[in-house]
PDB file of C-alpha atoms in Angstrom:
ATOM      1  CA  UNK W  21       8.608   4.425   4.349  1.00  0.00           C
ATOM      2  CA  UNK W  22      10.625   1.491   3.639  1.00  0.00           C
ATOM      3  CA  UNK W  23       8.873  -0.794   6.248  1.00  0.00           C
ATOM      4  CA  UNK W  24       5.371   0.304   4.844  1.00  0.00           C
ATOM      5  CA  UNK W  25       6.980  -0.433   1.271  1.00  0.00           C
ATOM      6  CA  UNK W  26       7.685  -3.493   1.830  1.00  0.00           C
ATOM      7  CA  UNK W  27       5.019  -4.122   3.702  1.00  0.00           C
ATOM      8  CA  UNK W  28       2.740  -3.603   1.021  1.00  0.00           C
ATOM      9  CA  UNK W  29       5.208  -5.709  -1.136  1.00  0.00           C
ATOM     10  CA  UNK W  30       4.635  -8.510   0.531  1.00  0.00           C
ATOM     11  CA  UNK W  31       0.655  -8.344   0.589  1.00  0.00           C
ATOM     12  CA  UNK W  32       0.123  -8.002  -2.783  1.00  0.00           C
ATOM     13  CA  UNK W  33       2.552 -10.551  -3.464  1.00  0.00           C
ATOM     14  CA  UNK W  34       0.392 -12.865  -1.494  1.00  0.00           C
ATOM     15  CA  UNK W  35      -2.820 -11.421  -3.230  1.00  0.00           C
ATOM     16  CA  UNK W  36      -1.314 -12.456  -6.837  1.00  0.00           C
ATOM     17  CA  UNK W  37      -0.319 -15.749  -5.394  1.00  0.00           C
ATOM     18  CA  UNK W  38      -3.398 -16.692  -4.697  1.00  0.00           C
ATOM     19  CA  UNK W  39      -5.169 -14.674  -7.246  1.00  0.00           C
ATOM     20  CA  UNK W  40      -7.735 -17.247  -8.107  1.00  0.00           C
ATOM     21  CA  UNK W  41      -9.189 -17.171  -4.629  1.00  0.00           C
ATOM     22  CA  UNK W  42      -9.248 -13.294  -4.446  1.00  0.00           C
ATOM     23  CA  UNK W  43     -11.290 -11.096  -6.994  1.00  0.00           C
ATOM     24  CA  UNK W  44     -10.425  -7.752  -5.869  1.00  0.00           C
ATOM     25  CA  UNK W  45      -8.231  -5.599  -3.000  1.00  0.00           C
ATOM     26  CA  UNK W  46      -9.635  -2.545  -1.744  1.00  0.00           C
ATOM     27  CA  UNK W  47      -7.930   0.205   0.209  1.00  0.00           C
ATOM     28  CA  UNK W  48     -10.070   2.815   2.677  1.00  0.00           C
ATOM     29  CA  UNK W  49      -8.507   5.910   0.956  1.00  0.00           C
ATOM     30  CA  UNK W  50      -6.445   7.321  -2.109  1.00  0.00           C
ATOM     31  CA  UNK W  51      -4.027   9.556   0.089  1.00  0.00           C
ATOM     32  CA  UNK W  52      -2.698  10.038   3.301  1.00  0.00           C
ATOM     33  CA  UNK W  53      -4.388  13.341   3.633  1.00  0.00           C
ATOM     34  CA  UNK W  54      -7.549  11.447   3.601  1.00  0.00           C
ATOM     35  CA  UNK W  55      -7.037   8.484   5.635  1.00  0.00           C
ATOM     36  CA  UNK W  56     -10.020   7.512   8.484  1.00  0.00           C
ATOM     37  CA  UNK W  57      -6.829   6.597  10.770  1.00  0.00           C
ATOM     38  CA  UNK W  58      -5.439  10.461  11.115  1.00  0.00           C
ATOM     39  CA  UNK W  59      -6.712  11.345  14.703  1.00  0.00           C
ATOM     40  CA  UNK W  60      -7.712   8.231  15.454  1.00  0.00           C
ATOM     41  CA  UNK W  61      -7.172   6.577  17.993  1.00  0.00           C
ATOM     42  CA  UNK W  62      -5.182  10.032  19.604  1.00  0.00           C
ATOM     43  CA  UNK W  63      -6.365  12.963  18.559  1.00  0.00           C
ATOM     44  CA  UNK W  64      -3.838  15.267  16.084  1.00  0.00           C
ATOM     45  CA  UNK W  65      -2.142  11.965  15.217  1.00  0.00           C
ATOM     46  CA  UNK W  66      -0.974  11.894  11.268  1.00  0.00           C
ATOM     47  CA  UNK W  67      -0.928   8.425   9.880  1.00  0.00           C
ATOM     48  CA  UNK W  68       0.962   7.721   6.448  1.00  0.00           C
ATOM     49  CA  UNK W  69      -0.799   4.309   5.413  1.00  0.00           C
ATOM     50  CA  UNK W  70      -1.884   4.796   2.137  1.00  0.00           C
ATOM     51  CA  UNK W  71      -0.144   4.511  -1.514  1.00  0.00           C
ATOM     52  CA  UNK W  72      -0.452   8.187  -2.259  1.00  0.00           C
ATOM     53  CA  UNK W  73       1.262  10.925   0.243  1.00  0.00           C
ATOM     54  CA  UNK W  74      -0.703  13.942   1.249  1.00  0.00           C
ATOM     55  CA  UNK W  75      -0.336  15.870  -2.135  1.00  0.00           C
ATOM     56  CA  UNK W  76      -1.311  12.616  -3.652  1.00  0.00           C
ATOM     57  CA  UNK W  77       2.194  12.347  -5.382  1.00  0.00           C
ATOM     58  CA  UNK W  78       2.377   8.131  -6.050  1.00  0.00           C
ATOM     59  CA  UNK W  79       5.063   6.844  -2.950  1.00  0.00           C
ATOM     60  CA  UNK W  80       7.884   5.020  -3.925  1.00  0.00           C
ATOM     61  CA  UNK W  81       6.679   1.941  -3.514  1.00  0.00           C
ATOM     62  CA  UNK W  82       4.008   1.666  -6.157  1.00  0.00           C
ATOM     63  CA  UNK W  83       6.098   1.102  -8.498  1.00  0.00           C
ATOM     64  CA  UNK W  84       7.330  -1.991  -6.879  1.00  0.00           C
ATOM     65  CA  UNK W  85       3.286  -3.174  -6.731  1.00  0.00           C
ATOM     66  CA  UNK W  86       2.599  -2.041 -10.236  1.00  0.00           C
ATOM     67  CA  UNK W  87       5.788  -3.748 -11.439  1.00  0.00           C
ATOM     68  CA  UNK W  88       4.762  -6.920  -9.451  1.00  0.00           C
ATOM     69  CA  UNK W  89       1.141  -7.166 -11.662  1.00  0.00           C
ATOM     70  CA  UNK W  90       3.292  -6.949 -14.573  1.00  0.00           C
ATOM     71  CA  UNK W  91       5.366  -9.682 -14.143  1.00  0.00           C
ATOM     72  CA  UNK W  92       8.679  -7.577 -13.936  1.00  0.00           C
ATOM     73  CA  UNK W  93      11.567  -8.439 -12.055  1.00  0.00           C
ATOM     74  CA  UNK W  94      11.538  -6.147  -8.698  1.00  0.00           C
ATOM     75  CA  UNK W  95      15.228  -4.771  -7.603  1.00  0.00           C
ATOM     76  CA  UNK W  96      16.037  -5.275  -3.994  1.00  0.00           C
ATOM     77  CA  UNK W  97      17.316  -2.018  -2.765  1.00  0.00           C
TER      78      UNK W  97
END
């Protein structure tokens, strides 16, 4: 979950840096429950690679992105 966290971090700290190239980000699914990559390319494989978990509680990370579009310092952990 870190990895992924950060991950995402990173990308959407590259989005806002070059914000005036890119109009909009779009993600193929709300929650991980939902996400085209669960069986695919095995079938019964789970994937986690969206920003909402199966019960489409937020995943610790959003705050990070959120906090990022906001101009707030983000706290290393």
């Amino acid at each position: 979950m870190a990895e992924l966290g950060k991950r995402y971090v990173d990308f959407f700290r590259l989005y806002l840096k070059h914000q005036d190239k890119i109009s909009r980000v779009t993600l193929w699914g709300v929650g991980d429950g939902d996400s085209w990559k669960n069986g695919w390319p095995i079938p019964g494989r789970t994937d986690y690679p969206l920003l909402f978990d199966r019960r489409y509680q937020a995943k610790p990370f959003l705050k990070d992105i959120i906090a990022l579009t906001q101009k707030k310092v983000i706290v290393k952990k």
